[in-house]
C-alpha positions as a printed Julia matrix, in Angstrom:
274×3 Matrix{Float64}:
 -54.39   79.48   74.87
 -50.76   78.34   74.73
 -51.86   74.76   75.09
 -54.28   75.16   72.16
 -51.56   76.61   69.95
 -49.18   73.76   70.91
 -51.85   71.15   70.06
 -52.5    72.73   66.65
 -48.72   72.63   65.91
 -48.46   68.94   66.84
 -51.44   68.05   64.62
 -49.93   69.99   61.68
 -46.6    68.19   62.04
 -48.31   64.78   62.12
 -50.31   65.65   59.02
 -47.16   66.67   57.12
 -45.36   63.42   58.05
 -48.34   61.33   56.93
 -48.51   63.11   53.56
 -44.77   62.59   52.96
 -45.02   58.91   53.84
 -47.96   58.4    51.48
 -46.18   60.24   48.67
 -43.02   58.09   49.2
 -45.06   54.92   48.9
 -46.53   56.05   45.58
 -43.11   56.94   44.17
 -41.61   53.58   45.2
 -44.48   51.66   43.62
 -44.09   53.6    40.39
 -40.41   52.69   40.11
 -41.1    49.01   40.78
 -43.63   48.78   37.94
 -41.26   50.29   35.36
 -39.8    47.59   32.91
 -36.2    48.05   31.69
 -35.41   46.55   28.23
 -32.3    44.25   28.08
 -29.23   45.59   26.29
 -28.76   44.27   22.72
 -26.03   41.63   22.29
 -22.71   43.07   21.09
 -21.83   42.76   17.39
 -18.93   40.45   16.42
 -15.8    42.59   16.36
 -13.56   39.94   14.7
 -12.86   39.32   11.01
 -10.95   36.47    9.36
  -9.85   38.74    6.51
  -6.09   39.25    6.33
  -2.67   37.68    5.88
  -1.38   35.19    8.45
   1.72   33.16    9.21
   2.19   30.27   11.61
   3.61   26.89   12.52
   2.28   23.33   12.68
   3.21   19.88   13.95
   1.54   16.48   13.7
   1.66   12.83   12.73
   1.38   11.02    9.39
   0.64    7.43    8.4
   0.01    5.87    5.01
   0.68    3.31    2.29
   3.84    2.66    0.28
   2.87   -0.57   -1.49
   5.74   -1.88   -3.63
   4.98   -4.41   -6.36
   7.64   -6.75   -7.75
   7.05   -7.93  -11.34
   9.37  -10.47  -13.06
  10.29   -9.81  -16.71
   9.97  -10.86  -19.46
   7.12  -12.8   -17.76
   6.4   -14.84  -14.67
   6.5   -18.22  -16.46
   9.97  -17.6   -17.84
  11.13  -16.13  -14.54
   9.89  -19.19  -12.67
  11.45  -18.43   -9.28
   9.56  -15.13   -8.78
   5.8   -14.55   -8.87
   4.34  -11.03   -9.11
   3.76   -9.89   -5.53
   3.7    -6.84   -3.29
   5.25   -5.69   -0.05
   3.71   -3.09    2.26
   6.36   -0.81    3.79
   3.61    1.29    5.38
   4.76    4.8     6.21
   4.45    6.62    9.5
   6.24    9.37   11.4
   6.13   12.94   12.65
   5.83   16.08   10.55
   6.36   19.74   11.39
   6.9    23.09    9.69
   5.23   26.38    8.85
   2.44   27.92    6.77
   1.47   31.27    5.29
  -1.87   32.3     3.82
  -4.61   34.83    3.24
  -8.33   34.77    4.13
 -11.18   36.92    2.82
 -14.44   36.98    4.81
 -17.61   37.81    2.91
 -21.15   38.42    4.2
 -20.12   37.7     7.82
 -20.05   33.91    7.51
 -18.36   32.82    4.22
 -14.55   32.67    4.25
 -12.36   32.04    1.19
  -8.6    31.63    1.39
  -5.32   30.29    0.04
  -2.52   28.65    2.02
   0.89   27.15    1.36
   2.95   25.13    3.83
   6.3    23.35    3.99
   7.62   20.87    6.56
  10.33   18.39    7.31
   9.4    14.8     8.19
  10.72   11.5     9.49
   7.99    9.54    7.67
   9.27    6.15    6.5
   8.39    2.47    6.19
  10.15   -0.85    5.58
   9.01   -4.38    4.73
  10.84   -7.64    4.08
   9.59  -11.03    2.88
  11.82  -14.01    3.5
  11.5   -16.32    1.68
   9.12  -15.37   -1.18
   6.74  -17.29   -3.47
   7.28  -18.71   -6.95
   4.6   -18.79   -9.67
   3.0   -21.94   -8.21
   2.41  -20.24   -4.85
   5.0   -22.41   -3.15
   8.05  -21.03   -1.4
  10.59  -20.4    -4.13
  13.71  -21.04   -2.1
  14.0   -21.74    1.59
  17.43  -20.23    2.11
  17.38  -17.26    4.54
  19.55  -15.36    2.03
  16.53  -15.29   -0.34
  14.3   -12.26    0.28
  12.34   -9.33   -1.13
  12.85   -5.96    0.54
  11.26   -2.51    0.09
  11.75    0.83    1.82
  10.37    4.38    1.43
  11.12    7.62    3.23
   9.63   11.12    2.79
  12.3    13.72    3.61
  10.18   16.85    3.17
   6.62   17.66    2.18
   4.58   20.7     1.17
   1.21   21.82   -0.19
  -0.41   24.78   -1.98
  -4.16   24.76   -1.31
  -7.37   26.7    -1.54
  -9.71   26.92    1.46
 -13.45   27.47    1.72
 -15.2    27.72    5.05
 -17.93   29.27    7.12
 -17.99   30.99   10.48
 -21.04   29.74   12.46
 -19.77   31.66   15.49
 -17.89   34.93   15.73
 -14.43   33.39   16.25
 -14.93   29.84   14.89
 -14.02   28.87   11.32
 -14.84   25.43    9.85
 -13.28   24.79    6.44
 -12.53   22.34    3.63
  -9.25   22.5     1.73
  -7.54   20.93   -1.27
  -4.88   21.44   -3.92
  -1.31   20.56   -4.86
   0.96   18.32   -2.77
   4.67   17.73   -3.35
   7.44   15.9    -1.55
  10.88   14.35   -1.8
  10.78   10.56   -1.48
  13.61    8.03   -1.15
  12.86    4.61   -2.7
  14.68    1.29   -2.53
  13.85   -2.33   -3.36
  15.81   -5.53   -3.66
  15.16   -9.03   -4.98
  17.85  -11.35   -3.6
  18.51  -15.0    -4.47
  20.87  -17.38   -2.67
  23.48  -17.64   -5.44
  24.67  -14.02   -5.55
  21.99  -13.01   -8.06
  20.16   -9.78   -7.2
  17.88   -7.14   -8.71
  18.38   -3.88   -6.83
  17.12   -0.29   -7.14
  17.67    2.81   -5.05
  16.78    6.4    -6.0
  15.28    9.67   -4.76
  12.74   11.87   -6.53
  10.58   14.93   -5.94
   6.96   14.01   -6.68
   3.91   16.12   -7.47
   0.46   14.98   -6.37
  -2.7    16.22   -4.71
  -4.22   16.64   -1.27
  -7.67   17.19    0.24
  -8.93   17.6     3.79
 -10.5    19.93    6.3
 -10.32   21.39    9.76
 -11.41   24.12   12.15
  -9.76   27.23   13.54
 -10.51   29.27   16.68
  -9.47   32.9    17.14
  -7.98   33.53   20.58
  -7.94   37.32   20.02
  -7.57   39.76   17.11
  -4.17   38.33   16.09
  -3.71   34.76   17.37
  -5.65   31.63   16.43
  -5.25   27.86   16.87
  -6.29   25.16   14.4
  -6.65   21.39   13.99
  -6.47   19.86   10.5
  -6.65   16.56    8.59
  -5.17   16.02    5.11
  -5.11   13.04    2.75
  -2.3    13.17    0.19
  -1.28   11.18   -2.9
   2.24   11.66   -4.26
   1.68    9.33   -7.2
   3.56    6.24   -8.34
   7.14    5.58   -9.41
   8.52    2.63  -11.38
  12.01    1.3   -12.05
  13.16   -1.75  -14.03
  16.47   -3.28  -12.99
  18.68   -5.87  -14.75
  20.02   -9.03  -13.21
  23.23   -8.59  -11.22
  25.74  -11.19  -10.1
  27.92   -9.99   -7.24
  26.83   -6.47   -8.2
  27.78   -6.75  -11.89
  25.14   -6.82  -14.71
  24.97  -10.24  -16.35
  23.1    -9.31  -19.56
  20.86  -12.33  -19.03
  17.65  -10.72  -20.31
  15.9   -11.16  -16.95
  14.62   -8.04  -15.17
  12.52   -7.06  -12.16
  10.21   -4.05  -12.34
   9.54   -2.31   -9.02
   6.35   -0.21   -8.79
   6.15    2.18   -5.82
   3.04    3.88   -4.39
   3.02    6.8    -1.92
  -0.21    7.89   -0.21
  -0.95    8.94    3.33
  -2.84   10.85    6.01
  -1.82   13.78    8.18
  -3.35   15.03   11.43
  -1.81   18.18   12.86
  -2.32   21.21   15.03
  -1.2    24.75   14.29
  -0.84   28.28   15.64
  -1.37   31.33   13.38
  -0.65   35.05   13.74
  -2.89   37.35   11.64
  -1.54   40.75   10.63
């Protein structure tokens, strides 16, 4: 009898283990067949709207064509033909900027920016000797030359900006507006007999600028940018009388010097947004 009871107990235990194992298999299979939806991508938590201040540094190159025109006319002033020198400008530029951006509809960004920087942009050209009205060399003496020089001491802009943000922290923009700068000019026409026509002056010029660039936000406050600008500071002109050993002769002969100042800027910058 005891053996019968023991056998019934063993069979009951085996049956319970089998049922538990079968139920575990069903539960495992049910979990495996369940599909979990991927989490939605996070919304952009950055905005370009706000005031910012920063610094920039870069390189500039350009044109400073200087045209020499004999007066009253080239035929009368036989030793000098109208001609130009090219004291092409180049040098480094660096300073700071301040501005404001307004972001609309997630991707359109409008803004204003002003900047100011010091420069060592300058250029020099010398022609020795120079041509007369026939195209021949006017005088072969090494003391006979034309010379022109320009230097931009400081430079600034006040511009509007329009851009779009194709990615959360990337801004691509176009920009344009007012350019201004202080320019030193000089030119000299020198003959071999002590006769010269010389000009030297400095002026603050107003012009225009246009360009574009892109900016990348490093975090909620700091961003870096790369930018290109073309600028035109206009033309200047001076007419100088004939000098002999530095003293005006009253001869009625003059040389008009026409100066041009245009250029390109490539620069990088770092901004802090408040």
